[in-house]
Short mmCIF file of C-alpha atoms and ligand atoms in Angstrom, two decimals:
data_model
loop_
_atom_site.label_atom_id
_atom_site.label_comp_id
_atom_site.label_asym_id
_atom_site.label_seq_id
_atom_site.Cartn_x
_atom_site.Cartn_y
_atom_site.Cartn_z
CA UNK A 138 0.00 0.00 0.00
CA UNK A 139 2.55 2.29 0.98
CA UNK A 140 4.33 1.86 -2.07
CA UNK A 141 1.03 2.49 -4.20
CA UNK A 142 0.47 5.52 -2.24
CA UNK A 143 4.32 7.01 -2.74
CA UNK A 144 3.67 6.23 -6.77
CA UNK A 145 0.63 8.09 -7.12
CA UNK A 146 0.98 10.68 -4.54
CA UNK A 147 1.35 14.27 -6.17
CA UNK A 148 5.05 15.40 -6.26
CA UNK A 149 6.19 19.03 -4.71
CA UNK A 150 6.44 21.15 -7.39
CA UNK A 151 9.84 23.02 -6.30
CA UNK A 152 12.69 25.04 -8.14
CA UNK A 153 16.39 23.45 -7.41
CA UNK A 154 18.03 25.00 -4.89
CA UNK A 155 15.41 27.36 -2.75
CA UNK A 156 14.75 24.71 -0.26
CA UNK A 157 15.91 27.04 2.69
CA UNK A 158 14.28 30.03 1.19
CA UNK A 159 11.37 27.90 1.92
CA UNK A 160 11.63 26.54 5.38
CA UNK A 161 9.46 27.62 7.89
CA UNK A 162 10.43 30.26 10.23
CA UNK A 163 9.03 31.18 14.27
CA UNK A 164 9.41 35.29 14.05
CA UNK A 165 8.22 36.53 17.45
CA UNK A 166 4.26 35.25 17.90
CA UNK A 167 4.25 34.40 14.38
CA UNK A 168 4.88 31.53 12.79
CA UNK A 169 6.02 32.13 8.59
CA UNK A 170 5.81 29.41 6.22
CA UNK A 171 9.16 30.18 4.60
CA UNK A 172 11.75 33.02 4.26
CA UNK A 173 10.42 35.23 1.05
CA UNK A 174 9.48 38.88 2.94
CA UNK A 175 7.92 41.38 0.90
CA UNK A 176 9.98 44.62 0.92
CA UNK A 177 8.43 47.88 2.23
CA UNK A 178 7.63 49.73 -0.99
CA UNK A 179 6.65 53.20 -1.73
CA UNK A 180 3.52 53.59 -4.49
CA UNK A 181 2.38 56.71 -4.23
CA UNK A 182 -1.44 56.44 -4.51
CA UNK A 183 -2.86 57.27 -1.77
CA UNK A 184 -6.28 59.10 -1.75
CA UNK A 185 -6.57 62.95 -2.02
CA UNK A 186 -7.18 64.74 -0.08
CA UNK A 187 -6.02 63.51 2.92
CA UNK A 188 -3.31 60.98 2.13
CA UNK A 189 -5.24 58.29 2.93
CA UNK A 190 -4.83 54.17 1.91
CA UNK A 191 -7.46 53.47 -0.57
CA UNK A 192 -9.29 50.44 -1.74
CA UNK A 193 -7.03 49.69 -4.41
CA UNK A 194 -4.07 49.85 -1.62
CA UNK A 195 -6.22 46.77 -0.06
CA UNK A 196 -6.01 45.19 -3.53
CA UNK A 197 -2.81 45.68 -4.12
CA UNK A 198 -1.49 44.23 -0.52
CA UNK A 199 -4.09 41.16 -0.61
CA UNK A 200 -2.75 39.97 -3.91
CA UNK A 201 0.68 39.87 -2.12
CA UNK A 202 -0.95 38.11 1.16
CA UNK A 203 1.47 35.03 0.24
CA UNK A 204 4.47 36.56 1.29
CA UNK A 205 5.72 35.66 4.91
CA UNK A 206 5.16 38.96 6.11
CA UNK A 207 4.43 42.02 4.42
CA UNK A 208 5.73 45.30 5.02
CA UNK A 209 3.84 48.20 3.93
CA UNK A 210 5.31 51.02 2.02
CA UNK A 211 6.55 53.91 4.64
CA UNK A 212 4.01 55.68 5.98
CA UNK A 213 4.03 58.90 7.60
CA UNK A 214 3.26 59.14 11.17
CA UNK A 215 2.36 63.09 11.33
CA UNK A 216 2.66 65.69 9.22
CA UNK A 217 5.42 66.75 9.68
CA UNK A 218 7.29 63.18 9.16
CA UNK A 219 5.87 63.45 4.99
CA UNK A 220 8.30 63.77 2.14
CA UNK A 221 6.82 63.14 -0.87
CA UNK A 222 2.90 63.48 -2.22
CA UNK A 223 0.19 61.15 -2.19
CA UNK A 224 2.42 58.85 0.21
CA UNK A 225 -0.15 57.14 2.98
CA UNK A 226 0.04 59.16 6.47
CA UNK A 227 -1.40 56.61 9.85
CA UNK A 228 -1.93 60.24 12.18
CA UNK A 229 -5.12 60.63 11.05
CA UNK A 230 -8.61 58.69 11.87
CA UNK A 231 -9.55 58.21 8.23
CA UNK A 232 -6.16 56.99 7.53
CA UNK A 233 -6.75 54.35 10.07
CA UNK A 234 -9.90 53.38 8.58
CA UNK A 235 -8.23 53.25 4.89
CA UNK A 236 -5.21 51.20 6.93
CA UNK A 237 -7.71 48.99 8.63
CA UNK A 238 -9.34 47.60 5.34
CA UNK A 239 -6.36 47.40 3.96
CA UNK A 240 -4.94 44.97 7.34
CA UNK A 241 -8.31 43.60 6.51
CA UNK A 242 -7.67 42.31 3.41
CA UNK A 243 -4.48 40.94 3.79
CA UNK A 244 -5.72 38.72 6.47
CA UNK A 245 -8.73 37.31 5.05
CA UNK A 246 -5.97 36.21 2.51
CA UNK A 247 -3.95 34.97 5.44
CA UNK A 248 -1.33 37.15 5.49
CA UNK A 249 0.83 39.20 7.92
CA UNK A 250 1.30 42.98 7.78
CA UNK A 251 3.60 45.42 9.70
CA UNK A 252 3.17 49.18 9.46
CA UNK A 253 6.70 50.75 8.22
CA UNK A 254 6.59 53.71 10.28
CA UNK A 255 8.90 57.05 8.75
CA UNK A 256 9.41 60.00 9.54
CA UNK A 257 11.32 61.91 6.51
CA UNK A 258 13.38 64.91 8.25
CA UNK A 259 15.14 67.17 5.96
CA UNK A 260 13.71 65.04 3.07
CA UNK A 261 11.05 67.05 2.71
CA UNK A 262 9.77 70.49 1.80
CA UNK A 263 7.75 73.12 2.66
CA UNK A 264 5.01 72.88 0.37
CA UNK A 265 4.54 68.86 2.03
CA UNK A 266 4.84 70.49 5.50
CA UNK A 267 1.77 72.21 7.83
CA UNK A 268 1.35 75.47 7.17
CA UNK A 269 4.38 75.59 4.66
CA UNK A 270 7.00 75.22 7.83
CA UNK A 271 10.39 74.01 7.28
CA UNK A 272 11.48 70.58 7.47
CA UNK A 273 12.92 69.64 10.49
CA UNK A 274 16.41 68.20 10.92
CA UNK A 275 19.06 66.95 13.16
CA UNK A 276 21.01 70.13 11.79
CA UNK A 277 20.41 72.62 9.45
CA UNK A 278 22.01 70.92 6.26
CA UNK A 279 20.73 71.43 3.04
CA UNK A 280 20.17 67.73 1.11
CA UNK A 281 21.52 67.66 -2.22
CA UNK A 282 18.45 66.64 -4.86
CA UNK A 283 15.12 67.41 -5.19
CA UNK A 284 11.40 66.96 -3.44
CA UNK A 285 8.58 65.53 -4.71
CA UNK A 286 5.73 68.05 -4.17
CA UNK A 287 2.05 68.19 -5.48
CA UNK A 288 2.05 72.06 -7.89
CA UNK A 289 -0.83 74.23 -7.80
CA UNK A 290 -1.82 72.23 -11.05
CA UNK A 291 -2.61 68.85 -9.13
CA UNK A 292 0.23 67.37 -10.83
CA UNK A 293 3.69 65.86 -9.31
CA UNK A 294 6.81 68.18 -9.44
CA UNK A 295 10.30 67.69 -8.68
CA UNK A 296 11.70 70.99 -6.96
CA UNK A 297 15.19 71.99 -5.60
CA UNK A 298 15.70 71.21 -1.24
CA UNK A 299 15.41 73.61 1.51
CA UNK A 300 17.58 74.42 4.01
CA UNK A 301 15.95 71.99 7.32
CA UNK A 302 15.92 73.96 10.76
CA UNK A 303 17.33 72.21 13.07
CA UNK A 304 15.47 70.52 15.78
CA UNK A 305 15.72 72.06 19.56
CA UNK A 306 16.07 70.02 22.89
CA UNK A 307 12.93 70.84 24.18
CA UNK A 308 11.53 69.50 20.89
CA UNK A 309 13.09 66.12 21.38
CA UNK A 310 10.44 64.24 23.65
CA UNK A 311 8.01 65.17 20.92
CA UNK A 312 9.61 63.47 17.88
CA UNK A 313 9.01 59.92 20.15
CA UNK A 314 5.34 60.96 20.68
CA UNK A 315 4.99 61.32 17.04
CA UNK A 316 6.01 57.53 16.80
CA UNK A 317 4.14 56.80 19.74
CA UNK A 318 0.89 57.88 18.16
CA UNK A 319 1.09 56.25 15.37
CA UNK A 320 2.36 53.20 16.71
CA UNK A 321 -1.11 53.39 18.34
CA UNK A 322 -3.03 54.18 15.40
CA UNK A 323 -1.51 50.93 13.83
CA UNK A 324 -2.92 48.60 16.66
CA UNK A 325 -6.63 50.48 16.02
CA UNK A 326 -5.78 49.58 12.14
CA UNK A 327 -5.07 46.28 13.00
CA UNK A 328 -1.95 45.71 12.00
CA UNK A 329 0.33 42.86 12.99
CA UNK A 330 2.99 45.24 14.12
CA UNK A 331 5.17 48.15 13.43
CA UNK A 332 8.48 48.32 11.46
CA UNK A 333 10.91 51.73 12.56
CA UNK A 334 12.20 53.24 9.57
CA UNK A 335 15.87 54.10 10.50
CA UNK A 336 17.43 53.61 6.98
CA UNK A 337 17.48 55.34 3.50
CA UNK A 338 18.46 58.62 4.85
CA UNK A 339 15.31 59.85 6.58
CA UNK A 340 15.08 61.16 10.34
CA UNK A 341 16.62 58.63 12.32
CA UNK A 342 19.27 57.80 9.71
CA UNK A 343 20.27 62.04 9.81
CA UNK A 344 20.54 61.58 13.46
CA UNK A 345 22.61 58.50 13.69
CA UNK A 346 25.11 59.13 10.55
CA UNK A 347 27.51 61.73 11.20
CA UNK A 348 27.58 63.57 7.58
CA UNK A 349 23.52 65.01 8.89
CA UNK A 350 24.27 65.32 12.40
CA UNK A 351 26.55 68.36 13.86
CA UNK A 352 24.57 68.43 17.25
CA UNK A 353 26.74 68.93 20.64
CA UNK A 354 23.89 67.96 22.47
CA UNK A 355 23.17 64.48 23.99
CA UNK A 356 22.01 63.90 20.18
CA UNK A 357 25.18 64.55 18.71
CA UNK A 358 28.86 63.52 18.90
CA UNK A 359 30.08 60.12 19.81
CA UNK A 360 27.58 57.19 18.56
CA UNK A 361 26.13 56.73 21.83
CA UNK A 362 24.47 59.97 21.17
CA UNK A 363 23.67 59.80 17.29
CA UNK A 364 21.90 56.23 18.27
CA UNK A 365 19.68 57.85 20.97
CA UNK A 366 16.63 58.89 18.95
CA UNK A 367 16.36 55.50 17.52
CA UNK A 368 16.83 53.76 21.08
CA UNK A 369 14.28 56.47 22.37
CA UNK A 370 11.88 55.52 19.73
CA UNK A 371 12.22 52.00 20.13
CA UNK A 372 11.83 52.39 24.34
CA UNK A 373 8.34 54.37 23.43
CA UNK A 374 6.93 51.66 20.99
CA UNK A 375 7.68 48.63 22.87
CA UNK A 376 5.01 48.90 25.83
CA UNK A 377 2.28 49.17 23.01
CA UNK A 378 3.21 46.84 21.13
CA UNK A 379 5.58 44.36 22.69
CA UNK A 380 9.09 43.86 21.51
CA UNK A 381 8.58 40.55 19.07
CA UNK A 382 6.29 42.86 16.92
CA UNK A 383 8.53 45.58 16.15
CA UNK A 384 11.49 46.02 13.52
CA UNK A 385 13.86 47.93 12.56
CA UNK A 386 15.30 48.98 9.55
CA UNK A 387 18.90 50.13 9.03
CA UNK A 388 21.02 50.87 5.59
CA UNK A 389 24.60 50.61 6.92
CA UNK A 390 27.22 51.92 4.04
CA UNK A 391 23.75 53.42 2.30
CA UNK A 392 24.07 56.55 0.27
CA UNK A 393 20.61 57.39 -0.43
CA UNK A 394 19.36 60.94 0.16
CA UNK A 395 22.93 62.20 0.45
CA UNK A 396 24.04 60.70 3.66
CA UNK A 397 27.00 59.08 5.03
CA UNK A 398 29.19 58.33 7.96
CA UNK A 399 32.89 58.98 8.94
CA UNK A 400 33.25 55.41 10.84
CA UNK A 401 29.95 53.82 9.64
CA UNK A 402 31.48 50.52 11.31
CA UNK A 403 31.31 51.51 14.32
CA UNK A 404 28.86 53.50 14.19
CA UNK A 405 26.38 50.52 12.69
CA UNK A 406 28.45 48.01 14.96
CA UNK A 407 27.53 49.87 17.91
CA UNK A 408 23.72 50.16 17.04
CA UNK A 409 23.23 46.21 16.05
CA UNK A 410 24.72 45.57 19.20
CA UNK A 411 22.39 48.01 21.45
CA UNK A 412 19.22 46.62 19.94
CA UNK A 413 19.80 43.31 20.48
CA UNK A 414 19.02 44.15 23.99
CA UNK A 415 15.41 44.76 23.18
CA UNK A 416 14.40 40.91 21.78
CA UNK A 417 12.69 43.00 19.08
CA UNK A 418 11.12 40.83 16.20
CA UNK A 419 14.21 41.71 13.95
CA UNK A 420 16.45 43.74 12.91
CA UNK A 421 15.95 44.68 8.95
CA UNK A 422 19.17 46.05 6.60
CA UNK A 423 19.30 47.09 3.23
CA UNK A 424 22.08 45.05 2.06
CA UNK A 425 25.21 46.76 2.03
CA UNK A 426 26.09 44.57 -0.98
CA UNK A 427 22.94 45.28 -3.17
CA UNK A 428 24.33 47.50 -6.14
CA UNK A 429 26.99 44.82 -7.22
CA UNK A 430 24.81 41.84 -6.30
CA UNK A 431 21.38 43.41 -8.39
CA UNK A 432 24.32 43.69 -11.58
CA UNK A 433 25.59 40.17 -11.12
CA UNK A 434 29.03 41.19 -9.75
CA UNK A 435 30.83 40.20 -6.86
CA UNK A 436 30.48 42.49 -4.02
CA UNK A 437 33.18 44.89 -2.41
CA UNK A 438 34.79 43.28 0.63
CA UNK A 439 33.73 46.26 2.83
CA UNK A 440 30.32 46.05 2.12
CA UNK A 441 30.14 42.22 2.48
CA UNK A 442 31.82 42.56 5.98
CA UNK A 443 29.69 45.39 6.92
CA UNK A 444 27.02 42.48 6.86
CA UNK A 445 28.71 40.19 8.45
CA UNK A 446 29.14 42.54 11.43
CA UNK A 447 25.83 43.16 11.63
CA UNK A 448 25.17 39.50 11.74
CA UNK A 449 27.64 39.10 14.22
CA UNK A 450 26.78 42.46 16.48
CA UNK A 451 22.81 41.38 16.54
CA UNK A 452 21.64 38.97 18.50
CA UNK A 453 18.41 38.11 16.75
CA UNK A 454 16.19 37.49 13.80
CA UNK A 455 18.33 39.61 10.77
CA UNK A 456 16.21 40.14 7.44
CA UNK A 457 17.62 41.62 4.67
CA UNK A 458 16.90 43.40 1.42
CA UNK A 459 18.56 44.53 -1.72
CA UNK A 460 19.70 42.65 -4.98
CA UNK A 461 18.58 39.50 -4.62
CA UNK A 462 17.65 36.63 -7.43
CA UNK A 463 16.37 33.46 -6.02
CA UNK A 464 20.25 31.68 -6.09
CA UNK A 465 21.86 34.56 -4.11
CA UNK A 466 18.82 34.78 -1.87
CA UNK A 467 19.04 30.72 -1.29
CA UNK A 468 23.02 31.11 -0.65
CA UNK A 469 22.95 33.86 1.67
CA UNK A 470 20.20 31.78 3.91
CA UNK A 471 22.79 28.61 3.32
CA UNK A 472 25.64 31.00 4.55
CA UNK A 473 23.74 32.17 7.77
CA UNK A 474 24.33 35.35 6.20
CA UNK A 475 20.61 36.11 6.84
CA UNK A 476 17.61 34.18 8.09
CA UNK A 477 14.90 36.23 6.48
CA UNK A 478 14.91 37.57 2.68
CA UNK A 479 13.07 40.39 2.00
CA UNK A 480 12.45 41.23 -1.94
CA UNK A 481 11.10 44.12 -3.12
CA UNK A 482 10.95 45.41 -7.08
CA UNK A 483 10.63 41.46 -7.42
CA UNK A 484 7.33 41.63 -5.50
CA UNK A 485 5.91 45.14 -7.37
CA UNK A 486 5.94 42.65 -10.60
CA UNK A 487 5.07 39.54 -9.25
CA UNK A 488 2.16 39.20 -7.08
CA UNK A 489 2.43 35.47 -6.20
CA UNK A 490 6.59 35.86 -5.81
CA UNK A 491 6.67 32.80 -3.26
CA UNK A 492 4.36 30.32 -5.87
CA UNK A 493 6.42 31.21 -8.68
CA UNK A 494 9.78 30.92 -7.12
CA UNK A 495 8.65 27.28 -5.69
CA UNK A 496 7.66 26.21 -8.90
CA UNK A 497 10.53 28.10 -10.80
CA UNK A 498 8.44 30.06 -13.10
CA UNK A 499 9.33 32.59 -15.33
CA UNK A 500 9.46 36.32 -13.34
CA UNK A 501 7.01 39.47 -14.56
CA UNK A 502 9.51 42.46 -15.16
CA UNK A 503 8.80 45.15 -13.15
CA UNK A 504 8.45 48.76 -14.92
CA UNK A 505 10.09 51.37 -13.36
CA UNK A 506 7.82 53.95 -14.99
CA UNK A 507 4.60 52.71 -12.76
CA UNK A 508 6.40 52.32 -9.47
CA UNK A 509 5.00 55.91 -8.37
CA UNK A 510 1.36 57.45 -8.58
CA UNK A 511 -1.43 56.69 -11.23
CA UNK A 512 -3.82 53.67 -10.44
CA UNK A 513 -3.96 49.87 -10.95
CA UNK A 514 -1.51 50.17 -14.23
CA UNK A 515 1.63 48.93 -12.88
CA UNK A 516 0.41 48.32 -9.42
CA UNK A 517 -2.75 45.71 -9.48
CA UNK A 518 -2.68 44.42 -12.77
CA UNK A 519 0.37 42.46 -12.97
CA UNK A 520 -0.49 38.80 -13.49
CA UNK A 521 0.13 36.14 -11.42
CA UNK A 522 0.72 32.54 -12.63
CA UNK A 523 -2.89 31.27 -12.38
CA UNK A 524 -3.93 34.27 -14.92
CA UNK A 525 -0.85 33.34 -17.11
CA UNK A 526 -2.67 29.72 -16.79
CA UNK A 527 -6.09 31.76 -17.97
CA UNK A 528 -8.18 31.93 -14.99
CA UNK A 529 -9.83 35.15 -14.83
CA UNK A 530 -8.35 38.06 -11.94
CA UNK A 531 -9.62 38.08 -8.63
CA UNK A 532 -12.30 40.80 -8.35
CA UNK A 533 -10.81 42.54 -5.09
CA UNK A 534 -11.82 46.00 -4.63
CA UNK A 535 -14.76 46.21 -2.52
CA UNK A 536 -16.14 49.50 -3.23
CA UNK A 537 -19.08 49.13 -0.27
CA UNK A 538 -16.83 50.34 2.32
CA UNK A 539 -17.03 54.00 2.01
C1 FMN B 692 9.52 51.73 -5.90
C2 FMN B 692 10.30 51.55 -4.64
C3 FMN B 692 9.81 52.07 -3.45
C4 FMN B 692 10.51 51.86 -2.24
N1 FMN B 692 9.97 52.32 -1.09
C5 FMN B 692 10.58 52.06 0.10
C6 FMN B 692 9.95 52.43 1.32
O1 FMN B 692 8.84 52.95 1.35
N2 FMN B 692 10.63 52.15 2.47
C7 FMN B 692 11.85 51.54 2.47
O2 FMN B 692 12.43 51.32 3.54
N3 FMN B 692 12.45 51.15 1.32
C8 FMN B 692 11.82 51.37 0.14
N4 FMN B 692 12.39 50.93 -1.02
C9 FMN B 692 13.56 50.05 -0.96
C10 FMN B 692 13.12 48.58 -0.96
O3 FMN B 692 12.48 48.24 0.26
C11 FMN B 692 14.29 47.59 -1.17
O4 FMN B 692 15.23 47.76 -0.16
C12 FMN B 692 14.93 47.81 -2.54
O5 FMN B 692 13.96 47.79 -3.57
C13 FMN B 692 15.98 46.74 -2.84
O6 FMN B 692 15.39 45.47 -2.89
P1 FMN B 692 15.15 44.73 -4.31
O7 FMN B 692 16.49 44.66 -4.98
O8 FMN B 692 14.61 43.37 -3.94
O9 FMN B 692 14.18 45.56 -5.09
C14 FMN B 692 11.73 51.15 -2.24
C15 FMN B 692 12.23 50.65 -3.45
C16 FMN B 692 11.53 50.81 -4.63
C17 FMN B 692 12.06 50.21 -5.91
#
């Protein structure tokens, strides 16, 4: 009988080499049926006015339900923490509504969802900012580049930087309540838990790196000091939400939005090591390694052992992000390098990314021209591999909600 059984029984449809990429994995309360994150992802389309998640958003997220975890694109958790138009804010109470169908969604497709909270700092301008203010800053440091703003016209427009004013002491205590807040709101949307943007150049990133941070306060100078808003941040989110539900992201050698560090070993080294104290769900880097590695070429030593410090310095789950094909992602999992994979342009193209890398089916290309703004072009309509197959989309916008 047995033997009958073995003949006939279905086999496992599975790519060569991705079995660790799909081993099951305990992250805090949760347990993930393999390694394949999806990357936090900026799209640009939330509802006007208001900046608020819309129904296609819930679309857009349940399609990707399959992915171990989800991490939604940064959202802004005041005003004063936006950076770009028609990104989703979670500080208001109909942004927690268009959040909460959204968490919705994804669940009823049984998936997982953590809120990327950000807070942009001098990447901003005053035309995003209440009542046309300045962007605030760890010092007053004009970014090189450009904003994205919304012109009188309705339409998206790149325009020059300002020069950020710099933050005061007695403002401090308020940037952590702006976290606070809307690590609230994010429980009453029903998320799964909270992700703390410290990477890519935005507020916490200008505090910690030294290039954005001249302070000779207790925010500035040695590391101990560049690390505290982060640490702060972190101390004020983990009696909502518990420690195994929040991450944090880091970008150690990054050079987004015009930042860098003097010693960013140490200064990296130091933070890894600090928040392993907290048993947080895990610690999240852009992959220092990610511009050779997306263009097939061997890293730079630095950047590799940059990673490997991190791995070394933090005492926890480490996910990470940035350049990865299925091989790489399967190697760096075989390596220890890692223990979670997080994709992201990979995911924008390919809704059922964990299916088709199982099965080792061809890959959608993503188009860069659709990442930002517009509707389901680019964003909801890319097929997955039961459409390629000929079954007809899933009908998923529920337009009865509003
Ligand atoms: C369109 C787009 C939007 C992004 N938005 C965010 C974001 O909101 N927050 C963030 O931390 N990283 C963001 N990133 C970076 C990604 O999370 C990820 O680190 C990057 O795409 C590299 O991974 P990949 O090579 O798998 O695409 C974005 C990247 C892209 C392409």
């Amino acid at each position: 009988m047995d033997d009958i059984a073995t003949a006939t029984r279905k086999p496992t449809v599975k790519a060569p080499g991705t079995d660790l990429l799909f081993q099951p994995y305990r992250l805090g309360p949760f347990n993930l049926p393999h390694r394949i994150v999806m990357a936090p992802l900026t799209r640009s389309r939330a509802r006007q006015p208001g900046n608020v998640p819309s129904p296609l958003a819930a679309c857009y997220y349940a399609q990707r339900a399959s992915a171990a975890l989800i991490i939604s694109e940064a959202t802004q958790i005041s005003m004063q923490g936006q950076g770009y138009a028609w990104t989703p804010g979670i500080h208001s109470r109909e942004q927690v509504e268009g959040w909460r169908q959204v968490t919705k969604a994804v669940h009823q497709a049984n998936g997982l969802i953590f809120c990327q909270l950000w807070h942009v700092g001098r990447i901003s301008h005053p035309a995003l900012q209440p009542d046309n203010m300045l962007p605030v800053a760890p010092s007053a440091i004009t970014p090189a580049g450009k904003a994205f703003i919304e012109n009188e016209r309705g339409e998206g427009e790149l325009v020059p930087f300002v020069r950020p004013r710099a933050l005061s002491i007695e403002e401090m205590p308020y940037i952590a309540r702006q976290y606070e807040r809307a690590a609230r709101n994010a429980q009453a949307a029903e998320f799964d838990g909270v992700e703390i943007h410290a990477a890519n150049g935005y507020l916490l990133d200008q505090f910690i790196e030294t290039g954005t941070n001249q302070r000779t306060d207790v925010y500035g100078g040695p590391v101990e000091n560049r690390a505290r808003l982060l640490l702060e941040v972190a101390e004020a989110l983990i009696p909502i939400w518990g420690p195994d539900r929040i991450g944090v992201r880091l970008s150690p050698l990054g050079k987004m939005n015009d930042i860098h560090d003097d010693n960013p070993e140490e200064t990296f080294g130091y933070i890894a090591e600090r928040l392993s104290d907290y048993g947080l769900a895990y610690l999240h880097i852009v992959n220092p390694a990610m511009e050779e590695m997306q263009n097939g070429k061997q890293p730079e030593p630095r950047a590799l052992s940059m990673a490997e410090l991190i791995r070394k310095k933090y005492k926890g789950t480490l996910m990470v992000a940035g350049g990865f094909q299925p091989d790489t992602a399967e190697r760096w999992l075989a390596e220890h390098r890692a223990d979670l994979i997080a994709f992201g342009r990979k995911f924008i193209a390919n809704p059922d990314l964990p299916e088709r890398l199982r099965a080792g089916a061809p890959l959608n290309k993503d188009d860069p021209t659709t990442y930002y703004g517009g509707g389901e072009k680019g964003y909801t309509d890319y097929p997955s591999l039961a459409q390629d197959r000929g079954e007809q989309p899933k009908a998923c916008v529920d337009q009865s909600w509003r």
